[in-house]
PDB file of C-alpha atoms in Angstrom:
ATOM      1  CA  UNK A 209     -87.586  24.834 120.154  1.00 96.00           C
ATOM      2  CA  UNK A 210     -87.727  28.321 119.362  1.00 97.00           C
ATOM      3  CA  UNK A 211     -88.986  29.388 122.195  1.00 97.00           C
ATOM      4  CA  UNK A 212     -87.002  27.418 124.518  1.00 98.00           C
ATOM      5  CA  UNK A 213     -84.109  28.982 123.054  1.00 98.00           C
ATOM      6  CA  UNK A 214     -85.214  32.342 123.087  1.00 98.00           C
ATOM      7  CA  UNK A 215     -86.163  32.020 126.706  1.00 98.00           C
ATOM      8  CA  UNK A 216     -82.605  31.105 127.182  1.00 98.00           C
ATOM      9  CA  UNK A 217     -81.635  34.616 126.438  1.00 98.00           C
ATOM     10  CA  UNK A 218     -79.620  34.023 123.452  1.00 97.00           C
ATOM     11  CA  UNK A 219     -78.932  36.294 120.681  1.00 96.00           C
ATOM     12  CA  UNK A 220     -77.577  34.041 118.510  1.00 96.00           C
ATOM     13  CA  UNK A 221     -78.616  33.828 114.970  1.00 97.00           C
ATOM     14  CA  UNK A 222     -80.869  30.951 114.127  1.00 98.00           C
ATOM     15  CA  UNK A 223     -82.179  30.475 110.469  1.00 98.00           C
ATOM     16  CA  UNK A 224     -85.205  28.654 109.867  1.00 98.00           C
ATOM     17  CA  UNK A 225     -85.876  27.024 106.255  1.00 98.00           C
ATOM     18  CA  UNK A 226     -88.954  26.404 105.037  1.00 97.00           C
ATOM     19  CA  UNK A 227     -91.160  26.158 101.220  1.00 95.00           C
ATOM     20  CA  UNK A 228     -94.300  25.408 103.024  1.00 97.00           C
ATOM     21  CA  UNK A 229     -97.077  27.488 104.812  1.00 98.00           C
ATOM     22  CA  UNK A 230     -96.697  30.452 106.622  1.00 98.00           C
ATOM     23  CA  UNK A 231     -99.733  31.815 108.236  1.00 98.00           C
ATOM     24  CA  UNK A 232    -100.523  35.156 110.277  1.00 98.00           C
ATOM     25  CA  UNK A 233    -100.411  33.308 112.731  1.00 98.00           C
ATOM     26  CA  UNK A 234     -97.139  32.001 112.828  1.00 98.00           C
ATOM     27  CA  UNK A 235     -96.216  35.403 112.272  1.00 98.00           C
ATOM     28  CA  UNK A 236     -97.660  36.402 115.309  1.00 98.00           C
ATOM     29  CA  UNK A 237     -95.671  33.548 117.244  1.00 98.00           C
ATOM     30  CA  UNK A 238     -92.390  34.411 115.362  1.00 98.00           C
ATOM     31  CA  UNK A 239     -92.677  37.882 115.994  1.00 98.00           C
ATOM     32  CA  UNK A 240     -93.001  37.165 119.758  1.00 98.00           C
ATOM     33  CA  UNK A 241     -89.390  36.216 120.032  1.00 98.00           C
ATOM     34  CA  UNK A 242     -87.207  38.894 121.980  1.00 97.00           C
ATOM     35  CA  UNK A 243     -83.830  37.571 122.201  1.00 98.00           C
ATOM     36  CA  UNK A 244     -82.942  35.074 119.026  1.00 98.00           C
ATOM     37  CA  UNK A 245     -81.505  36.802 116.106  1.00 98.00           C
ATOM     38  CA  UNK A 246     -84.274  34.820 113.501  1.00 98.00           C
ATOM     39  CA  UNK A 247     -84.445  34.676 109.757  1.00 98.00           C
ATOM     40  CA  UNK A 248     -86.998  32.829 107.960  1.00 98.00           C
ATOM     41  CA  UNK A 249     -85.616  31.645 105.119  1.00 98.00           C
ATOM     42  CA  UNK A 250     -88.273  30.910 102.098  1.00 98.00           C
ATOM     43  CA  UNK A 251     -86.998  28.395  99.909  1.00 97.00           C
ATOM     44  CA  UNK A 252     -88.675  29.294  95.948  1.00 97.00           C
ATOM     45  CA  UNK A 253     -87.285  27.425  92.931  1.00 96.00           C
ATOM     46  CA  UNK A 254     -90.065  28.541  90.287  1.00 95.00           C
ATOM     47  CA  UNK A 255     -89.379  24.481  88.905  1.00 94.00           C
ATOM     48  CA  UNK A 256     -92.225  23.617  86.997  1.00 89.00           C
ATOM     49  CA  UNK A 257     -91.807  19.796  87.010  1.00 89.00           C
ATOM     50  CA  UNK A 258     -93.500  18.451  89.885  1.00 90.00           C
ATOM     51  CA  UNK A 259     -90.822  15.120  89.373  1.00 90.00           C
ATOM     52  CA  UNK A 260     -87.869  17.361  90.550  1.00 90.00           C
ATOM     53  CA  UNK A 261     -90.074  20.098  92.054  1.00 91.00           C
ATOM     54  CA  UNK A 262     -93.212  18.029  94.345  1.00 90.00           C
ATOM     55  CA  UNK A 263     -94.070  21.220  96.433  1.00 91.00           C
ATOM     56  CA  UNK A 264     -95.869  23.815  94.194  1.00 93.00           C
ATOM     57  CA  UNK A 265     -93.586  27.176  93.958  1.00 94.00           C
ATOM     58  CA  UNK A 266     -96.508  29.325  94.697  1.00 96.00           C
ATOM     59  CA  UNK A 267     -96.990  28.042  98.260  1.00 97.00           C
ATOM     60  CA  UNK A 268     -93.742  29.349  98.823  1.00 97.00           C
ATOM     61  CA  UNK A 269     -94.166  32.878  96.919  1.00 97.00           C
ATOM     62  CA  UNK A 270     -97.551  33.146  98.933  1.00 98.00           C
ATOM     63  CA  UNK A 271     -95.893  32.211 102.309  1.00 98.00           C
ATOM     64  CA  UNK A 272     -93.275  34.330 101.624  1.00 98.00           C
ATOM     65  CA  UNK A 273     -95.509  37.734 100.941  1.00 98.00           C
ATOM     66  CA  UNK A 274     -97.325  36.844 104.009  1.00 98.00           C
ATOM     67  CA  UNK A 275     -93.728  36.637 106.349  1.00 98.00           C
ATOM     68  CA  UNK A 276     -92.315  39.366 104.892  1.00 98.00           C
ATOM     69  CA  UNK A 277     -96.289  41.819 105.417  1.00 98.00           C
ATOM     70  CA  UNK A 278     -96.145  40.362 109.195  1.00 98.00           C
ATOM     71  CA  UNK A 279     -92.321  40.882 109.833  1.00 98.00           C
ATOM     72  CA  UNK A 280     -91.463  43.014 113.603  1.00 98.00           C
ATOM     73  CA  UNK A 281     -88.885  41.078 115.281  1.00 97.00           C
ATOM     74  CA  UNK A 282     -87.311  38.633 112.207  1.00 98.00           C
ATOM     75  CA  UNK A 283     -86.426  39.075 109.100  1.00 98.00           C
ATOM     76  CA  UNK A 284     -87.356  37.354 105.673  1.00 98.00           C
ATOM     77  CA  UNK A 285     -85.094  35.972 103.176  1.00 98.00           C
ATOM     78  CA  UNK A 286     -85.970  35.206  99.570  1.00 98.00           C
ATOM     79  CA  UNK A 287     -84.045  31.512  98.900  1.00 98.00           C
ATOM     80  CA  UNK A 288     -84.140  31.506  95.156  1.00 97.00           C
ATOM     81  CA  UNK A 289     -82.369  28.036  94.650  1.00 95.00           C
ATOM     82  CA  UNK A 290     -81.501  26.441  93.140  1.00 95.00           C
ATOM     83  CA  UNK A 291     -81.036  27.434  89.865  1.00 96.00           C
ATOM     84  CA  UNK A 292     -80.962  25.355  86.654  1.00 93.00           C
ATOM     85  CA  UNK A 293     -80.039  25.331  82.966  1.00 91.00           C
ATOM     86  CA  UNK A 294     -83.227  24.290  81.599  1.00 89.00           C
ATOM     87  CA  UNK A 295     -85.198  24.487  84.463  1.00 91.00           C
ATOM     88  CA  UNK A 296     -85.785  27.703  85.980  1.00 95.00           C
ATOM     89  CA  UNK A 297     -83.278  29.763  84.271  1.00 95.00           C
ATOM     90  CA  UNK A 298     -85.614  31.208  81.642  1.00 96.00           C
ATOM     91  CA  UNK A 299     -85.872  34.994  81.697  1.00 96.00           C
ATOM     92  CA  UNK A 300     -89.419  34.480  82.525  1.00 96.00           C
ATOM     93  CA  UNK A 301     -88.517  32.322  85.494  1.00 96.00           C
ATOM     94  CA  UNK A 302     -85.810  34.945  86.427  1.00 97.00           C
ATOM     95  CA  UNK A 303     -88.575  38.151  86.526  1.00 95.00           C
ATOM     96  CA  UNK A 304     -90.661  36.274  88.356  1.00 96.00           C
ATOM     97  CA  UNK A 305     -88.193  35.911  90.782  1.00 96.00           C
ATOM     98  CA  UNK A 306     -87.004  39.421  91.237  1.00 96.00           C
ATOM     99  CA  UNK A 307     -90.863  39.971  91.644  1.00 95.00           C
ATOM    100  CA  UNK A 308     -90.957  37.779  94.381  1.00 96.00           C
ATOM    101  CA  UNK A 309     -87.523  39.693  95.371  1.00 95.00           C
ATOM    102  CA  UNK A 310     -89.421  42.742  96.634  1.00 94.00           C
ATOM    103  CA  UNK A 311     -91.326  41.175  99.446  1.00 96.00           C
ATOM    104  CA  UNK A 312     -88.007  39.842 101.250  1.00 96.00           C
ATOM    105  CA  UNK A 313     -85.608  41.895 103.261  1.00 96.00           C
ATOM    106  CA  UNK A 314     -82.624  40.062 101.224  1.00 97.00           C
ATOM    107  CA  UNK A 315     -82.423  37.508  98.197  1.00 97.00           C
ATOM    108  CA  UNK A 316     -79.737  34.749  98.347  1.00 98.00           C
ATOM    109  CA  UNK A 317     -79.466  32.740  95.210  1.00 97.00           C
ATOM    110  CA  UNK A 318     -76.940  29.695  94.387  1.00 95.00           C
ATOM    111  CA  UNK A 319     -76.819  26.048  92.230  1.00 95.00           C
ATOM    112  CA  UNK A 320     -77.514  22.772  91.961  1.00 93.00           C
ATOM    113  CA  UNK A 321     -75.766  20.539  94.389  1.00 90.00           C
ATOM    114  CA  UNK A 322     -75.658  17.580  91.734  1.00 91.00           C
ATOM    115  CA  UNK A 323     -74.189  15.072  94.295  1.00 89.00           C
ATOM    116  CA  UNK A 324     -74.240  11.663  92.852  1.00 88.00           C
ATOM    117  CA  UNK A 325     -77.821  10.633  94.411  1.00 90.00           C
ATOM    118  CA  UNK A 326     -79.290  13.505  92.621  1.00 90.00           C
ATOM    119  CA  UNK A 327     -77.725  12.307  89.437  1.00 90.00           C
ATOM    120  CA  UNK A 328     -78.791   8.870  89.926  1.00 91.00           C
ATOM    121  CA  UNK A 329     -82.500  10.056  90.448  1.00 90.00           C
ATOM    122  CA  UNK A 330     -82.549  12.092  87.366  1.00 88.00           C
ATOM    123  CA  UNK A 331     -81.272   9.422  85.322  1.00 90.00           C
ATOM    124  CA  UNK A 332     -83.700   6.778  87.052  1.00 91.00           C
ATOM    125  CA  UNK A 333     -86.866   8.789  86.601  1.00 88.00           C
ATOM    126  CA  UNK A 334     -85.593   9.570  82.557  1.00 89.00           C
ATOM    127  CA  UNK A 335     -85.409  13.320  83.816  1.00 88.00           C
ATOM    128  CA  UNK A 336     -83.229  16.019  81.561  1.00 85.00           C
ATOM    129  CA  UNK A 337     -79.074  16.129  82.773  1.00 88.00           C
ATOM    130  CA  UNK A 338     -78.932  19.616  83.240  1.00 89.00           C
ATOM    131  CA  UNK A 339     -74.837  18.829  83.596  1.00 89.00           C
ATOM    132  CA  UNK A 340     -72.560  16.188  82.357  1.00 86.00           C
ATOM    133  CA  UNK A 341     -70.638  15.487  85.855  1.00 83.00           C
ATOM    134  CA  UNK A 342     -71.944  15.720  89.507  1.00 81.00           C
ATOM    135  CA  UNK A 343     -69.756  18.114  91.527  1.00 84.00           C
ATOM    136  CA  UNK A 344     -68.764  18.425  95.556  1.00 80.00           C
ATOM    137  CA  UNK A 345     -69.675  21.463  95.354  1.00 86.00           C
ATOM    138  CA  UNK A 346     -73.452  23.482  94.056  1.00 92.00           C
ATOM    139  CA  UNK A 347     -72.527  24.302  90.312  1.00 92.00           C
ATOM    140  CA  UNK A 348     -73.713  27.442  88.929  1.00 92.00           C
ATOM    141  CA  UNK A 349     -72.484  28.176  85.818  1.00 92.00           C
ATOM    142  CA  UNK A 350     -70.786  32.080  85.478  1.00 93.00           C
ATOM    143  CA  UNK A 351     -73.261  32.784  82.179  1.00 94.00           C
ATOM    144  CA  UNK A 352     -75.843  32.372  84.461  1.00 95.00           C
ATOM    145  CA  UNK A 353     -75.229  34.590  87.099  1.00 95.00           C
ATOM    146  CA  UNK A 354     -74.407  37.389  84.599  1.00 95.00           C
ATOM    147  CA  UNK A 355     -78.028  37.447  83.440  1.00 96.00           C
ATOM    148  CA  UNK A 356     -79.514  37.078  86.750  1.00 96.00           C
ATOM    149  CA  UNK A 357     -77.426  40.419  87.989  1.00 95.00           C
ATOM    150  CA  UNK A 358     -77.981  41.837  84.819  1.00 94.00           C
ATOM    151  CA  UNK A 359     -81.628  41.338  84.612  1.00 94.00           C
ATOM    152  CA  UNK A 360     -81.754  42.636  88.414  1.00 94.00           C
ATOM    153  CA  UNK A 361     -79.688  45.843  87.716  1.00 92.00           C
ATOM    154  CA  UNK A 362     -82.251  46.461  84.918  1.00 91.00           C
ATOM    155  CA  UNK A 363     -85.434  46.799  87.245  1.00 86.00           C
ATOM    156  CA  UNK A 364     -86.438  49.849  89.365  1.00 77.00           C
ATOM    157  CA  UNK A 365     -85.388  49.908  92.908  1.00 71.00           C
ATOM    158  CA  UNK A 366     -87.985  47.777  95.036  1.00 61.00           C
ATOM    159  CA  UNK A 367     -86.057  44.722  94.502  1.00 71.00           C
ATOM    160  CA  UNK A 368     -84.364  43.351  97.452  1.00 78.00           C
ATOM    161  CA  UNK A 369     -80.601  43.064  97.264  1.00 92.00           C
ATOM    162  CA  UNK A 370     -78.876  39.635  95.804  1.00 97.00           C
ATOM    163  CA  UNK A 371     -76.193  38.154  97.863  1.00 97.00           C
ATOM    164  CA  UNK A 372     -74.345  34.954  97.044  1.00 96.00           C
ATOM    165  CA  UNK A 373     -74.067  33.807 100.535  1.00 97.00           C
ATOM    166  CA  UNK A 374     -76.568  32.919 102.865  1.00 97.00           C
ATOM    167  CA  UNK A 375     -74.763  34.666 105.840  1.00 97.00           C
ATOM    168  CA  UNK A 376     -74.411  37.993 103.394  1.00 98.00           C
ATOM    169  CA  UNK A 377     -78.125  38.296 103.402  1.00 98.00           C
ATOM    170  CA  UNK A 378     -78.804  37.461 106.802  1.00 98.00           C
ATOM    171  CA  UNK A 379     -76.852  39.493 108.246  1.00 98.00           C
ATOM    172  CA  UNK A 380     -77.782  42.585 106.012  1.00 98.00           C
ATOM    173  CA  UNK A 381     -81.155  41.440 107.020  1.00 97.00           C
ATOM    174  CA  UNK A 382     -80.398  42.002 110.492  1.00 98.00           C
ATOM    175  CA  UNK A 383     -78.073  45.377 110.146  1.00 97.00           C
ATOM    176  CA  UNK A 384     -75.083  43.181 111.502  1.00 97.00           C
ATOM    177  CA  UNK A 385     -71.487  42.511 110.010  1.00 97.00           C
ATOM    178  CA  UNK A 386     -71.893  38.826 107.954  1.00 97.00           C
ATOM    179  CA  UNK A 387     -70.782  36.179 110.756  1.00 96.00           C
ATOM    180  CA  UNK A 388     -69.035  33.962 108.219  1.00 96.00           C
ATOM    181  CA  UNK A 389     -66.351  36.309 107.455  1.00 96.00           C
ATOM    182  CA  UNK A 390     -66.598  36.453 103.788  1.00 97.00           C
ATOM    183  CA  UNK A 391     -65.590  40.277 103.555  1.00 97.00           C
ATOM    184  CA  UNK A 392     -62.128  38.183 102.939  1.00 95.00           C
ATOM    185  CA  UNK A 393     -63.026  36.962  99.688  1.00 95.00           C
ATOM    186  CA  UNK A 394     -63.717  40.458  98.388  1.00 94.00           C
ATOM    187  CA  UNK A 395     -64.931  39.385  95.049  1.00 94.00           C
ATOM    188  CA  UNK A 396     -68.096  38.274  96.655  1.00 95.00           C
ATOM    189  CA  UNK A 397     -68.880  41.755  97.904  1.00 96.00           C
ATOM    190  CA  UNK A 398     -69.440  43.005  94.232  1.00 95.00           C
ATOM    191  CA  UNK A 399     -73.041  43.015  94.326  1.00 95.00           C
ATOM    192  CA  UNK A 400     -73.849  44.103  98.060  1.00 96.00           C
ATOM    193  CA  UNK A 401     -74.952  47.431  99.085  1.00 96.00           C
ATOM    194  CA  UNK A 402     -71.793  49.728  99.912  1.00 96.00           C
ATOM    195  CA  UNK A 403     -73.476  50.069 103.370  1.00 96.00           C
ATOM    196  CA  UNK A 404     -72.977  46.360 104.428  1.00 97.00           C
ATOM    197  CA  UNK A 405     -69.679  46.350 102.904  1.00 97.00           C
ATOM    198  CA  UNK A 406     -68.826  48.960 105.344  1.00 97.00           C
ATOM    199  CA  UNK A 407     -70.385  47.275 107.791  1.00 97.00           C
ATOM    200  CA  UNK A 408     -68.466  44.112 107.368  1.00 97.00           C
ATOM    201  CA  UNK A 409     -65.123  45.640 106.522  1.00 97.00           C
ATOM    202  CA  UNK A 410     -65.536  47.153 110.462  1.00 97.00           C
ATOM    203  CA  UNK A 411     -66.054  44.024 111.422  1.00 95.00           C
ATOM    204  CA  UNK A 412     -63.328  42.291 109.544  1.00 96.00           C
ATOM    205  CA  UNK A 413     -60.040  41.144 111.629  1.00 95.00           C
ATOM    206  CA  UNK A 414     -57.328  38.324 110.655  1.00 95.00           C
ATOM    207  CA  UNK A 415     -57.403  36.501 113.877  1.00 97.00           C
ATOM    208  CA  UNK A 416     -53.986  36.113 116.066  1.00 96.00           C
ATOM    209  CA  UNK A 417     -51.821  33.042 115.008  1.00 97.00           C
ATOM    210  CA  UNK A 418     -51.586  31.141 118.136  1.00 98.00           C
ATOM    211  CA  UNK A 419     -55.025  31.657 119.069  1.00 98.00           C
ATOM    212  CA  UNK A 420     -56.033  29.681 115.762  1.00 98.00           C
ATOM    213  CA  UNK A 421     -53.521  27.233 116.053  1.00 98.00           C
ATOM    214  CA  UNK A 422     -54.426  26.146 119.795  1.00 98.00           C
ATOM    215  CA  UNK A 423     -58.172  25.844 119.073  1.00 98.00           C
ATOM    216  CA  UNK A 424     -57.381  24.257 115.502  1.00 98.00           C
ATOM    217  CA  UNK A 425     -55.559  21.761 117.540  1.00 98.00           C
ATOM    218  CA  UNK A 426     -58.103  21.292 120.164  1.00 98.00           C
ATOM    219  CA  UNK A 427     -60.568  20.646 117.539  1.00 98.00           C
ATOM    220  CA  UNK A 428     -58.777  17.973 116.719  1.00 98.00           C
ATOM    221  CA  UNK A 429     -56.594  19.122 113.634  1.00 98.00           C
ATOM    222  CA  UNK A 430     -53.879  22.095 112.250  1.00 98.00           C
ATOM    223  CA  UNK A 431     -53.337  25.646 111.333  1.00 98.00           C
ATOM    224  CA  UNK A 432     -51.319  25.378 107.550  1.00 98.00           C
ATOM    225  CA  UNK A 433     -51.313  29.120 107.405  1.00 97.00           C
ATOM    226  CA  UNK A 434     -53.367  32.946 107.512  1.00 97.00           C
ATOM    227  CA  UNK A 435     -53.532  34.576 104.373  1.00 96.00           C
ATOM    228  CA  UNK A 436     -55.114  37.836 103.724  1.00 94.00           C
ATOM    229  CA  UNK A 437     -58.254  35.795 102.405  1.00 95.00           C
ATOM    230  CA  UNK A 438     -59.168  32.972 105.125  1.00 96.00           C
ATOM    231  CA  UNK A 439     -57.208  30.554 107.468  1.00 97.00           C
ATOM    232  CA  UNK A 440     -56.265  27.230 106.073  1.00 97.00           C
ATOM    233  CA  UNK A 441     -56.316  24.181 108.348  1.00 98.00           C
ATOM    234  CA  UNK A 442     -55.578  20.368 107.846  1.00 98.00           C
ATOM    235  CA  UNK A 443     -57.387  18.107 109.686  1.00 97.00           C
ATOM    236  CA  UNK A 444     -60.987  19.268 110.437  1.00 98.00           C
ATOM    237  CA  UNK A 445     -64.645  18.079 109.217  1.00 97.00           C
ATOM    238  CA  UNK A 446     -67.041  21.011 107.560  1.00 95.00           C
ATOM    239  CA  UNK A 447     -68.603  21.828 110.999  1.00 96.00           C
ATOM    240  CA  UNK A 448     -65.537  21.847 112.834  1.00 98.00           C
ATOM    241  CA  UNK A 449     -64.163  24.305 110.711  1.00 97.00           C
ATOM    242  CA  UNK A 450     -67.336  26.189 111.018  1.00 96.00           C
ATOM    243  CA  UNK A 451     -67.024  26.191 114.801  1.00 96.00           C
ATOM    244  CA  UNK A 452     -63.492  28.351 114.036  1.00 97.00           C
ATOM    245  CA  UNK A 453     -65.345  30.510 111.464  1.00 97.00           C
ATOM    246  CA  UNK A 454     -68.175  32.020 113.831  1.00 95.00           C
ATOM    247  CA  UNK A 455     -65.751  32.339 116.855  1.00 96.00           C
ATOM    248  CA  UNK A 456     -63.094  34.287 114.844  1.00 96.00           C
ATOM    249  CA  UNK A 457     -65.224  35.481 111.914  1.00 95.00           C
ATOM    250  CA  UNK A 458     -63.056  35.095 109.539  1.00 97.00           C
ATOM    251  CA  UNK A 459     -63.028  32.493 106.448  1.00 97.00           C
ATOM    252  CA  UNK A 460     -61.700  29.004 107.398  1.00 97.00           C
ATOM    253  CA  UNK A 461     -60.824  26.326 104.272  1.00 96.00           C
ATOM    254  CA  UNK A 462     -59.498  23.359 104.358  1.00 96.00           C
ATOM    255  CA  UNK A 463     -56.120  22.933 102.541  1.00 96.00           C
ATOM    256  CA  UNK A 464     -57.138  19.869 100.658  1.00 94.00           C
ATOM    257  CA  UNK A 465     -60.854  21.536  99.365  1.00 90.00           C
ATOM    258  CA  UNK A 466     -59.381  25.036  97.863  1.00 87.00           C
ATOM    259  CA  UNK A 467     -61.817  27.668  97.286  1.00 86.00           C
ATOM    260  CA  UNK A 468     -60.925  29.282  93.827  1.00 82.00           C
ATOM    261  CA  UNK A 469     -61.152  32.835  93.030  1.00 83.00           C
ATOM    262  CA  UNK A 470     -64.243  33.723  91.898  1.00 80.00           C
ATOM    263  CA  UNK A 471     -65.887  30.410  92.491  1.00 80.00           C
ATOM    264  CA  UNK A 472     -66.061  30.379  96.474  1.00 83.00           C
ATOM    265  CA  UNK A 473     -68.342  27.636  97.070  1.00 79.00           C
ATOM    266  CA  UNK A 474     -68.822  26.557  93.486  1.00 85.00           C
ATOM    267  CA  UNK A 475     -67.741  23.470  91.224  1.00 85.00           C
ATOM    268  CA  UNK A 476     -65.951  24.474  88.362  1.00 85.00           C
ATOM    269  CA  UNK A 477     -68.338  23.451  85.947  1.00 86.00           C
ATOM    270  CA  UNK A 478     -69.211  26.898  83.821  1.00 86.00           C
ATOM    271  CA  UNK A 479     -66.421  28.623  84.357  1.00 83.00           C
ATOM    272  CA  UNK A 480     -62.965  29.458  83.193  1.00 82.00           C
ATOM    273  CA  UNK A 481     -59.887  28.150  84.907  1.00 66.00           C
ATOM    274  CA  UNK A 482     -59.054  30.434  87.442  1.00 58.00           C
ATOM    275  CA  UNK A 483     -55.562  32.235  88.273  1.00 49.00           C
ATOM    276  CA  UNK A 484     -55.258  31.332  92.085  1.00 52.00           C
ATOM    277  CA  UNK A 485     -56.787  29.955  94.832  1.00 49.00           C
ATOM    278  CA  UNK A 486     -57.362  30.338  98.552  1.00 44.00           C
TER     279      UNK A 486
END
């Protein structure tokens, strides 16, 4: 599929996910790629029970040393998720990590998504709650992230930066401005090198009204309004409102799902009530 596409001539980004081998050899195929913008996206949790965790964590540490040694033409990504209370949030757990960090060209971390099936399996197999609710959204608790970015600002340079979005760390990957538009919710940009901010701030326009509103519209739903954040629409499914967010790049929400401030993407769970929302 990879190739096909690539053959196409498109530049497009295209993310592959994986926590299982990577070889030399596929290396040598990835790296053969002249066109596709492609990130390989190692996904690491560091869980130690092989109930919630079946795939041993060091197949992905290995495969990701390996990708990131062979890397020419794509880039590697470190996908440390997710993290959990009682899991694999122990400060040993977390080191390990931001060992692991240092053979990546960017770290993204994030939550739990504790949908309701995920709940029902933990409770089925007698596993730990490691929350009290399930959420729509991943939950990662505000105490936690403070000792991850703590324990990563305490470590000599090596360690590859931490983003919070998976577009962030592509993109920096890559050298480009993120595609998702998130320079809007500035808060996010706390933690990434000054360079990408830069980089994305460049890139980062509010998009004109009626253009918005006429694809909105043709997508099948409504422009509510443009703030100085992300466009709010009425109306449109997740990857409809994606298809808005890459053309314009710029933030799109739906104004029934608010993102809040500080917890863009997040449940609520582990944080304080927040002032406003988007």
């Amino acid at each position: 599929m990879l190739r096909l596409l690539d053959e196409r001539g498109l530049t497009n980004h295209v993310l592959v996910i994986t926590r299982w081998h990577v070889r030399p050899e596929d290396c040598a195929v990835l790296n053969s790629f002249k066109n596709i913008k492609l990130t390989l996206l190692i996904t690491h949790s560091g869980i130690d029970d092989e109930r919630i965790e079946p795939v041993d964590s060091t197949i992905a540490a290995t495969s990701l040393r390996t990708a990131f040694e062979h890397a020419e033409r794509y880039r590697t990504v470190l996908y440390w998720r997710p993290i959990v209370p009682g899991l694999n949030d122990s400060d040993e757990h977390i080191s390990r990590a931001l060992d692991l960090a240092e053979h990546a060209h960017a770290t993204v971390y994030t939550g739990l998504f504790y949908k309701d099936q995920i709940q029902q399996f933990y409770l089925e197999n007698g596993l730990p709650q490691p929350y009290e609710d399930g959420a729509r959204r991943k939950i990662f608790p505000e105490e936690l992230e403070q000792r991850i970015l703590a324990a990563a600002a305490a470590r000599p340079a090596g360690c590859a930066p931490l983003f919070r979005k998976t577009s962030c760390g592509v993109a920096y990957g890559h050298g480009v401005a993120d595609y998702n538009g998130h320079y809007g919710i500035r808060e996010l940009c706390d933690i990434c090198p000054l360079s990408q901010v830069s980089l994305c701030a460049k890139a980062w326009t509010p998009p004109n009204t009626p253009d918005v509103a006429a694809m909105a519209e043709a997508l099948g739903g409504k422009l509510v309004t443009i703030n100085n954040r992300a466009v709010v629409v009425a109306g449109l499914d997740e990857q409809r409102r994606y298809r808005l967010q890459h053309h314009f790049g710029y933030q799109i929400h739906d104004v029934d799902k608010p993102h809040l401030v500080h917890q863009h993407g997040r449940a609520g769970i582990g944080w304080p009530v927040p002032q406003e929302a988007s």
